[in-house]
Structures are given as C-alpha cells and as structure tokens.
C-alpha cells in the first residue's frame, strides 16, 4: 500500500485557512490531520468546533481528527457531525477504551488510538484487533514544530510485529517531527500514514514538500 500523507492544519495560517485547505485539496496528500487540544490533557489549546466546521466546508479529503482531550467519549457524536472520518482518542485519556472504540465505529467512523511517547505498545495487545489505526506520537503531544523522538523507529517495528502476529488490519500513523529526513526509515519500520505539520506549512513550497513525502519510497 502506498504511504498516506496527512498534513496537519495546526501549522497552517489560520488567517488563510481556506487557502491552506486548498493546498491540501490540490496536493497528493491523502487526509487532513486535525489536532484538537483542550489545555488539560495537553498543555496547549488549539481550536475547537467552529474552526473544524470551517475546515469541513473547504476540505475535499477525509478528516483525520486527533483528540488530545480528556473524556473524549463526551464528544464522539459531535466530531462525527463535524465530518470526522477517522477519530483518534488517546489511550491515556480513556478509562473504557474498548467501549470508546465501539462507539466511534457505531457512527461509521474509523477508530484510532494514539499513544504518547512513554506509553508501551504492549498495552494495545488486547485491543489491536478492534482498532483501525494506531497513532504513535513521535513528540510529546501539545505543540507543532518539535523534534522527532528516535525511539519511535523501534516502537513502529514493535507495533508492526504485533499487527502481523494478530492478523490485524490496523494502520500505523506517525505524528510529530516528521520530515523527508526520517520518512523513509519510518516507512521501512512499518509506518502507513505520515502526519506532517511544520515540514509542510512552514516551508516555501508546501505542495512540493507533500509530493516529496508521498514519493519517498
Ligand atoms: C502534536 C500534534 C501533531 C502536530 C505535528 O501534538 O498532534 O499532529 O501538529 O506537527 P509537526 O509536524 O510540526 O511536528
Ligand atoms: Zn496530531
């Protein structure tokens, strides 16, 4: 399967959101990655429902919504209404992960589970069969523009092995500090989806950066 590219709008210019949505629409990227932060689960607040509604008006590709919020179960229905096709909750934020995954799927969305850099792959053993996507955080969640944590390579391999052993069809997404410097190695380790914020939107030529990431292997 070709690697999927999901530019993160967190690094977009919010004064020109329509323009930046169109960059993704007109690029070889596959999904829009949308980072929702509540200032409690992570030490930053990004944006909420009204901004996502504006994005929904302009985006012509699937919305991959990454919830960095406590009690994400309170908002599953809302994010469905706002057009999320993939809805990712953090394992660390869910007391009843199994129930939350089932509820996401009951709305017809793909269910994603994100792991912080310190969270072990082992904890996914009993739910991997039910999950559509695991998002491995390769930075501590909360901010764009941070440096990639190298232990993610080993974690990606370990997750890839678990998926193979259990015959799961779950995708591996890598989120944080992804650039054309680490993309090839991530893909070799088993990554299926690469999220990239700053690397794309803080560059002179976002379309070119997306194209390069898409064609890396
Ligand atoms: C971090 C977010 C990431 C972020 C990636 O908390 O989950 O999606 O936007 O940004 P870069 O690519 O700049 O690290
Ligand atoms: Zn994210």
XYZ file of N, CA and C and ligand atoms in Angstrom:
666
model
N 0.836 -1.203 0.000
C 0.000 0.000 0.000
C 0.876 1.260 0.000
N 0.572 2.246 -0.853
C 1.380 3.467 -0.819
C 1.179 4.202 0.508
N 2.215 4.863 0.965
C 2.121 5.599 2.235
C 1.110 6.733 2.094
N 0.303 6.909 3.136
C -0.667 8.006 3.139
C -0.024 9.218 3.826
N -0.289 10.394 3.275
C 0.253 11.628 3.850
C -0.896 12.470 4.400
N -0.738 12.892 5.650
C -1.790 13.676 6.314
C -1.203 14.983 6.851
N -1.247 16.057 6.059
C -0.736 17.340 6.554
C -1.557 17.821 7.758
N -0.865 18.304 8.780
C -1.547 18.784 9.981
C -1.827 20.271 9.868
N -3.107 20.628 9.941
C -3.506 22.029 9.802
C -3.106 22.878 11.006
N -2.589 22.223 12.059
C -2.126 23.001 13.214
C -1.052 24.011 12.788
N -0.293 23.648 11.760
C 0.793 24.530 11.300
C 0.334 25.467 10.170
N -0.958 25.426 9.842
C -1.461 26.280 8.756
C -1.579 27.730 9.230
N -1.859 28.613 8.294
C -2.085 30.027 8.615
C -3.596 30.199 8.812
N -3.998 30.414 10.065
C -5.438 30.454 10.360
C -6.132 31.689 9.787
N -5.351 32.669 9.387
C -5.920 33.818 8.692
C -6.212 33.493 7.230
N -5.660 32.397 6.782
C -5.841 31.969 5.386
C -6.200 30.485 5.322
N -7.155 30.129 6.154
C -7.490 28.716 6.296
C -8.029 28.114 4.987
N -8.837 28.874 4.275
C -9.382 28.365 3.009
C -8.238 28.102 2.029
N -7.301 29.050 1.959
C -6.151 28.879 1.054
C -5.371 27.621 1.435
N -5.116 27.435 2.756
C -4.304 26.287 3.174
C -5.059 24.963 3.007
N -6.371 24.994 3.158
C -7.164 23.774 2.872
C -7.030 23.435 1.388
N -7.029 24.459 0.548
C -6.920 24.204 -0.890
C -5.542 23.671 -1.282
N -4.523 24.047 -0.520
C -3.189 23.468 -0.782
C -3.286 21.945 -0.633
N -3.933 21.514 0.443
C -4.061 20.064 0.669
C -4.976 19.449 -0.400
N -6.090 20.133 -0.700
C -7.007 19.621 -1.747
C -6.285 19.403 -3.073
N -5.408 20.341 -3.412
C -4.746 20.286 -4.732
C -3.430 19.525 -4.717
N -3.113 18.903 -3.593
C -1.831 18.202 -3.468
C -2.033 16.694 -3.618
N -0.922 15.945 -3.460
C -1.022 14.483 -3.490
C -1.248 13.913 -2.085
N -1.558 14.797 -1.128
C -1.845 14.328 0.239
C -3.155 13.547 0.241
N -3.312 12.710 1.283
C -4.470 11.825 1.336
C -5.542 12.289 2.314
N -5.098 12.770 3.482
C -6.049 13.164 4.524
C -5.677 14.551 5.048
N -6.650 15.185 5.727
C -6.377 16.367 6.557
C -6.193 15.868 7.986
N -5.091 16.206 8.641
C -4.924 15.852 10.052
C -5.323 17.064 10.899
N -6.257 16.830 11.831
C -6.847 17.920 12.612
C -6.549 17.684 14.092
N -5.803 18.586 14.712
C -5.390 18.424 16.116
C -6.276 19.228 17.046
N -7.035 18.509 17.869
C -7.907 19.181 18.836
C -7.281 19.048 20.232
N -6.940 20.172 20.855
C -6.288 20.171 22.180
C -7.123 20.981 23.164
N -7.193 20.470 24.416
C -8.103 21.096 25.384
C -7.408 21.874 26.505
N -6.080 21.913 26.502
C -5.387 22.623 27.581
C -5.385 21.866 28.903
N -5.926 20.634 28.916
C -5.953 19.818 30.138
C -5.165 18.523 29.894
N -5.561 17.802 28.863
C -4.794 16.581 28.527
C -3.404 16.962 28.044
N -3.316 18.073 27.334
C -2.026 18.611 26.868
C -1.931 20.084 27.284
N -0.722 20.607 27.419
C -0.588 21.975 27.928
C -0.783 23.057 26.865
N -1.736 22.859 25.982
C -1.978 23.851 24.933
C -3.418 23.700 24.461
N -3.976 24.794 23.965
C -5.327 24.761 23.389
C -5.165 25.107 21.912
N -5.681 24.262 21.031
C -5.516 24.548 19.594
C -6.746 25.268 19.066
N -7.760 24.526 18.731
C -9.013 25.110 18.236
C -10.111 24.076 18.444
N -11.346 24.534 18.300
C -12.465 23.630 18.574
C -13.461 23.555 17.444
N -14.702 23.348 17.819
C -15.758 23.008 16.855
C -15.976 24.062 15.751
N -16.067 25.362 16.059
C -16.341 26.317 14.963
C -15.252 26.316 13.890
N -14.019 26.156 14.309
C -12.922 26.130 13.326
C -12.992 24.843 12.504
N -13.317 23.735 13.179
C -13.444 22.481 12.433
C -14.606 22.575 11.427
N -15.684 23.243 11.819
C -16.812 23.418 10.892
C -16.361 24.206 9.659
N -15.492 25.201 9.854
C -14.979 25.985 8.717
C -14.092 25.110 7.834
N -13.258 24.296 8.463
C -12.390 23.387 7.698
C -13.253 22.430 6.874
N -14.295 21.926 7.513
C -15.191 20.953 6.845
C -15.785 21.529 5.554
N -16.046 22.834 5.574
C -16.615 23.475 4.371
C -15.654 23.443 3.193
N -14.352 23.506 3.479
C -13.370 23.634 2.395
C -12.649 22.332 2.053
N -12.562 21.415 3.033
C -11.767 20.204 2.820
C -12.467 19.227 1.891
N -11.710 18.724 0.915
C -12.295 17.758 -0.026
C -11.679 16.366 0.143
N -10.958 16.167 1.238
C -10.359 14.847 1.514
C -10.758 14.458 2.944
N -10.601 13.171 3.305
C -11.042 12.733 4.635
C -10.401 13.513 5.784
N -11.204 13.757 6.827
C -10.709 14.446 8.023
C -10.279 13.403 9.051
N -9.000 13.464 9.387
C -8.388 12.559 10.365
C -8.255 13.380 11.647
N -9.199 13.164 12.580
C -9.282 14.045 13.752
C -8.604 13.392 14.959
N -7.620 14.081 15.507
C -6.795 13.594 16.617
C -7.186 14.359 17.882
N -7.877 13.668 18.780
C -8.356 14.325 20.001
C -7.320 14.230 21.109
N -6.758 15.367 21.485
C -5.858 15.415 22.640
C -6.628 16.088 23.764
N -7.664 15.371 24.213
C -8.575 15.926 25.217
C -8.913 14.854 26.247
N -9.264 15.294 27.455
C -9.737 14.334 28.464
C -11.191 13.989 28.144
N -11.629 12.856 28.627
C -13.009 12.378 28.423
C -13.481 12.529 26.973
N -12.722 11.983 26.020
C -13.090 12.157 24.611
C -14.463 11.564 24.263
N -14.918 10.601 25.075
C -16.207 9.948 24.813
C -17.370 10.953 24.827
N -17.185 12.076 25.514
C -18.257 13.084 25.573
C -18.510 13.751 24.221
N -17.548 13.623 23.301
C -17.641 14.394 22.055
C -17.640 13.541 20.782
N -17.771 12.228 20.918
C -17.676 11.355 19.736
C -18.748 11.721 18.700
N -19.975 11.884 19.149
C -21.085 12.212 18.255
C -20.857 13.576 17.583
N -20.387 14.535 18.355
C -20.138 15.882 17.818
C -19.108 15.841 16.700
N -18.029 15.098 16.915
C -16.995 15.055 15.864
C -17.470 14.279 14.640
N -18.360 13.356 14.853
C -18.966 12.677 13.704
C -19.757 13.693 12.868
N -20.545 14.504 13.552
C -21.355 15.523 12.850
C -20.462 16.522 12.123
N -19.278 16.749 12.681
C -18.358 17.711 12.068
C -17.519 17.086 10.953
N -17.835 15.860 10.590
C -17.245 15.272 9.389
C -16.020 14.398 9.602
N -15.688 14.048 10.847
C -14.517 13.176 11.062
C -14.754 11.819 10.405
N -13.773 11.371 9.621
C -13.873 10.007 9.062
C -13.036 9.043 9.890
N -11.930 9.590 10.412
C -11.100 8.818 11.335
C -11.108 9.624 12.626
N -11.460 8.974 13.740
C -11.470 9.692 15.017
C -10.525 8.974 15.973
N -9.503 9.697 16.412
C -8.465 9.099 17.257
C -8.527 9.661 18.673
N -8.580 8.734 19.633
C -8.566 9.115 21.050
C -7.236 8.649 21.647
N -6.807 9.278 22.732
C -5.576 8.834 23.382
C -5.873 7.714 24.365
N -5.051 6.675 24.316
C -5.187 5.568 25.259
C -5.128 6.095 26.695
N -4.253 7.092 26.911
C -4.057 7.621 28.264
C -5.265 8.403 28.761
N -6.190 8.750 27.840
C -7.349 9.563 28.223
C -8.618 8.728 28.359
N -8.499 7.408 28.105
C -9.705 6.562 28.080
C -9.713 5.546 29.219
N -10.728 5.614 30.074
C -10.883 4.597 31.125
C -11.482 3.344 30.533
N -12.302 3.525 29.477
C -13.008 2.389 28.874
C -12.730 2.387 27.379
N -11.486 2.090 27.045
C -11.056 2.177 25.647
C -11.918 1.323 24.725
N -12.200 0.098 25.155
C -12.980 -0.813 24.314
C -14.335 -0.190 23.966
N -15.005 0.331 24.975
C -16.316 0.961 24.755
C -16.190 2.160 23.812
N -15.154 2.949 24.016
C -14.960 4.152 23.188
C -14.706 3.795 21.724
N -13.919 2.757 21.492
C -13.639 2.298 20.121
C -14.955 1.851 19.464
N -15.727 1.070 20.216
C -17.002 0.566 19.653
C -17.937 1.726 19.321
N -17.950 2.735 20.178
C -18.857 3.861 19.932
C -18.426 4.644 18.682
N -17.130 4.850 18.530
C -16.636 5.549 17.329
C -17.083 4.793 16.089
N -16.913 3.461 16.130
C -17.276 2.643 14.965
C -18.785 2.639 14.724
N -19.563 2.752 15.791
C -21.022 2.711 15.630
C -21.525 3.894 14.803
N -20.735 4.955 14.719
C -21.105 6.102 13.874
C -20.554 5.958 12.451
N -19.903 4.831 12.177
C -19.360 4.603 10.834
C -17.981 5.224 10.633
N -17.379 5.720 11.719
C -16.022 6.289 11.597
C -14.991 5.191 11.829
N -13.760 5.422 11.338
C -12.647 4.541 11.669
C -12.158 4.936 13.064
N -11.815 3.933 13.876
C -11.390 4.215 15.248
C -9.872 4.207 15.367
N -9.323 5.322 15.827
C -7.884 5.423 16.041
C -7.564 5.508 17.533
N -6.395 4.972 17.905
C -5.911 5.092 19.285
C -4.498 5.658 19.231
N -4.275 6.756 19.943
C -2.942 7.383 19.965
C -2.200 7.013 21.245
N -0.880 6.841 21.107
C -0.025 6.540 22.263
C 1.003 7.653 22.435
N 1.124 8.153 23.652
C 2.191 9.107 23.973
C 3.549 8.414 23.871
N 4.632 9.192 23.766
C 5.952 8.561 23.608
C 6.310 7.588 24.734
N 5.785 7.801 25.937
C 6.162 6.919 27.064
C 5.274 5.688 27.173
N 4.218 5.610 26.368
C 3.247 4.519 26.523
C 3.661 3.308 25.695
N 3.660 2.157 26.362
C 4.176 0.944 25.741
C 3.173 0.303 24.767
N 3.713 -0.244 23.696
C 2.920 -0.952 22.669
C 2.151 -2.124 23.295
N 2.775 -2.743 24.309
C 2.165 -3.894 24.994
C 0.723 -3.643 25.417
N 0.425 -2.393 25.757
C -0.906 -2.054 26.259
C -1.989 -2.175 25.188
N -1.552 -2.370 23.932
C -2.530 -2.485 22.836
C -2.922 -3.928 22.556
N -2.206 -4.859 23.237
C -2.338 -6.285 22.942
C -3.796 -6.756 22.886
N -4.594 -6.302 23.837
C -5.969 -6.798 23.929
C -6.976 -6.012 23.096
N -6.526 -4.965 22.427
C -7.500 -4.209 21.615
C -7.094 -4.049 20.161
N -5.918 -4.525 19.799
C -5.389 -4.289 18.452
C -6.342 -4.778 17.349
N -7.059 -5.861 17.634
C -7.988 -6.420 16.629
C -9.157 -5.477 16.341
N -9.463 -4.626 17.298
C -10.637 -3.744 17.155
C -10.285 -2.376 16.583
N -8.982 -2.065 16.550
C -8.560 -0.703 16.194
C -8.276 -0.601 14.694
N -8.682 0.524 14.078
C -8.410 0.738 12.652
C -7.075 1.432 12.427
N -6.638 2.221 13.409
C -5.396 2.990 13.234
C -4.767 3.233 14.606
N -3.450 3.010 14.695
C -2.722 3.413 15.912
C -1.854 4.605 15.538
N -2.009 5.683 16.301
C -1.208 6.887 16.068
C -0.075 6.896 17.096
N 1.145 6.682 16.621
C 2.300 6.733 17.534
C 2.796 8.164 17.593
N 2.754 8.751 18.774
C 3.258 10.118 18.925
C 4.781 10.076 18.943
N 5.364 10.803 18.000
C 6.838 10.857 17.913
C 7.362 12.173 18.484
N 6.463 12.901 19.159
C 6.822 14.047 20.025
C 5.830 13.986 21.181
N 6.085 14.766 22.238
C 5.067 14.861 23.285
C 3.940 15.735 22.753
N 2.705 15.247 22.807
C 1.616 15.982 22.170
C 1.406 17.351 22.815
N 0.953 18.281 22.008
C 0.642 19.617 22.528
C 1.105 20.745 21.622
N 2.149 20.489 20.867
C 2.717 21.561 20.051
C 3.234 21.013 18.723
N 3.148 21.865 17.692
C 3.796 21.531 16.432
C 5.249 21.974 16.490
N 6.024 21.575 15.518
C 7.389 22.076 15.380
C 8.411 21.508 16.350
N 8.135 20.387 17.011
C 9.114 19.796 17.939
C 9.973 18.760 17.214
N 11.090 18.381 17.875
C 11.966 17.396 17.233
C 11.472 15.977 17.442
N 11.660 15.194 16.427
C 11.288 13.782 16.366
C 12.033 12.971 17.435
N 11.299 12.116 18.153
C 11.914 11.241 19.168
C 12.315 9.922 18.490
N 13.623 9.613 18.532
C 14.141 8.499 17.712
C 13.654 7.114 18.131
N 13.265 6.981 19.389
C 12.741 5.688 19.855
C 11.494 5.246 19.069
N 10.902 6.188 18.338
C 9.706 5.872 17.543
C 10.000 4.807 16.482
N 11.241 4.769 15.982
C 11.575 3.746 14.975
C 11.363 2.344 15.563
N 11.911 2.123 16.759
C 11.794 0.806 17.399
C 10.335 0.505 17.737
N 9.631 1.534 18.193
C 8.214 1.346 18.546
C 7.380 0.980 17.315
N 7.692 1.609 16.193
C 6.949 1.332 14.949
C 7.158 -0.128 14.560
N 8.413 -0.594 14.677
C 8.710 -2.000 14.345
C 7.942 -2.941 15.263
N 7.948 -2.618 16.558
C 7.279 -3.471 17.536
C 5.778 -3.539 17.247
N 5.192 -2.396 16.918
C 3.755 -2.357 16.613
C 3.463 -3.135 15.329
N 4.330 -2.968 14.355
C 4.174 -3.657 13.084
C 4.151 -5.174 13.298
N 5.018 -5.624 14.178
C 5.099 -7.054 14.525
C 3.809 -7.540 15.193
N 3.316 -6.726 16.124
C 2.081 -7.086 16.829
C 0.915 -7.182 15.836
N 0.865 -6.258 14.888
C -0.217 -6.254 13.891
C -0.135 -7.515 13.030
N 1.095 -7.869 12.664
C 1.288 -9.059 11.844
C 0.889 -10.322 12.605
N 1.387 -10.436 13.835
C 1.111 -11.621 14.667
C -0.377 -11.833 14.902
N -1.112 -10.732 15.012
C -2.532 -10.838 15.361
C -3.416 -10.739 14.127
N -2.783 -10.660 12.944
C -3.554 -10.574 11.692
C -4.501 -9.388 11.663
N -4.105 -8.317 12.332
C -4.961 -7.129 12.387
C -4.756 -6.309 11.112
N -5.768 -5.510 10.752
C -5.617 -4.699 9.540
C -5.386 -3.230 9.899
N -4.987 -3.037 11.146
C -4.775 -1.695 11.684
C -3.616 -0.949 10.983
N -3.823 0.342 10.724
C -2.761 1.155 10.112
C -1.898 1.801 11.188
N -0.633 2.039 10.850
C 0.279 2.733 11.779
C 0.486 4.159 11.285
N 0.133 5.116 12.136
C 0.320 6.533 11.804
C 1.402 7.115 12.714
N 2.267 7.924 12.135
C 3.327 8.564 12.926
C 3.060 10.061 12.958
N 3.093 10.628 14.165
C 2.686 12.029 14.325
C 3.690 12.816 15.164
N 4.349 13.770 14.515
C 5.241 14.697 15.216
C 6.661 14.666 14.685
N 7.111 15.819 14.220
C 8.504 15.923 13.777
C 8.843 15.128 12.531
N 7.830 14.786 11.739
C 8.099 14.008 10.513
C 8.628 14.941 9.424
N 9.704 14.522 8.777
C 10.303 15.300 7.679
C 10.775 14.317 6.607
N 11.299 14.858 5.507
C 11.838 13.945 4.487
C 13.159 13.297 4.944
N 13.655 13.696 6.130
C 14.861 13.065 6.688
C 14.548 11.726 7.382
N 13.385 11.640 8.020
C 13.079 10.405 8.761
C 11.982 9.559 8.105
N 11.331 10.103 7.058
C 10.171 9.416 6.462
C 10.525 8.031 5.911
N 11.642 7.925 5.190
C 11.992 6.644 4.559
C 12.187 5.563 5.619
N 12.900 5.914 6.689
C 13.149 4.918 7.745
C 11.851 4.529 8.454
N 10.960 5.498 8.622
C 9.668 5.195 9.256
C 8.871 4.217 8.402
N 8.882 4.452 7.106
C 8.138 3.565 6.198
C 8.755 2.161 6.247
N 10.079 2.100 6.277
C 10.759 0.797 6.370
C 10.365 0.066 7.646
N 10.177 0.800 8.732
C 9.809 0.187 10.014
C 8.344 -0.230 10.044
N 7.544 0.227 9.061
C 6.145 -0.223 9.006
C 5.092 0.880 9.028
N 5.517 2.148 8.967
C 4.528 3.236 9.005
C 3.665 3.236 7.748
N 2.361 3.461 7.925
C 1.432 3.545 6.797
C 0.983 4.976 6.527
N 0.907 5.783 7.587
C 0.413 7.157 7.459
C 1.417 8.099 8.126
N 1.833 9.132 7.405
C 2.746 10.123 7.980
C 2.016 11.452 8.121
N 2.007 11.963 9.358
C 1.440 13.292 9.619
C 2.594 14.285 9.519
N 2.376 15.407 8.861
C 3.438 16.428 8.831
C 2.803 17.807 8.877
N 3.197 18.591 9.877
C 2.675 19.942 10.045
C 3.676 20.980 9.575
N 4.634 21.298 10.438
C 5.615 22.351 10.134
C 6.384 22.080 8.854
N 6.778 20.830 8.677
C 7.574 20.477 7.491
C 6.857 20.919 6.206
N 5.539 20.846 6.226
C 4.757 21.224 5.044
C 4.437 22.717 5.057
N 3.733 23.166 6.098
C 3.166 24.517 6.052
C 4.156 25.629 6.370
N 5.254 25.318 7.047
C 6.233 26.368 7.343
C 7.294 26.440 6.239
N 7.053 25.731 5.150
C 8.037 25.746 4.064
C 7.599 26.723 2.975
N 8.521 27.023 2.092
C 8.239 27.942 0.971
C 7.259 27.314 -0.009
N 7.369 25.981 -0.133
C 6.576 25.309 -1.149
C 5.889 24.042 -0.585
N 4.764 24.232 0.105
C 4.079 23.091 0.731
C 3.725 21.972 -0.244
N 3.308 22.334 -1.450
C 2.923 21.303 -2.427
C 4.082 20.372 -2.749
N 5.250 20.984 -2.901
C 6.469 20.235 -3.211
C 6.839 19.307 -2.046
N 6.731 19.825 -0.809
C 7.063 19.006 0.372
C 6.134 17.795 0.459
N 4.859 18.004 0.182
C 3.893 16.896 0.230
C 4.245 15.866 -0.840
N 4.550 16.366 -2.030
C 4.880 15.473 -3.144
C 6.117 14.626 -2.816
N 7.129 15.266 -2.244
C 8.356 14.534 -1.891
C 8.056 13.460 -0.844
N 7.284 13.811 0.177
C 6.949 12.816 1.212
C 6.184 11.647 0.584
N 5.256 11.965 -0.276
C 4.412 10.935 -0.891
C 5.232 9.969 -1.746
N 6.304 10.488 -2.358
C 7.073 9.642 -3.292
C 8.331 9.067 -2.671
N 8.458 9.139 -1.342
C 9.744 8.813 -0.731
C 10.158 7.351 -0.920
N 9.198 6.447 -0.919
C 9.599 5.050 -1.192
C 8.762 4.512 -2.347
C 1.228 17.414 18.155
C 0.200 17.157 17.075
C 0.801 16.963 15.735
C 1.457 18.197 15.187
C 2.536 17.781 14.227
O 0.629 17.428 19.370
O -0.537 16.002 17.371
O -0.161 16.498 14.801
O 0.550 19.050 14.541
O 3.269 18.893 13.906
P 4.776 18.820 13.389
O 4.736 18.040 12.124
O 5.106 20.267 13.194
O 5.572 18.161 14.465
Zn -1.802 15.111 15.700
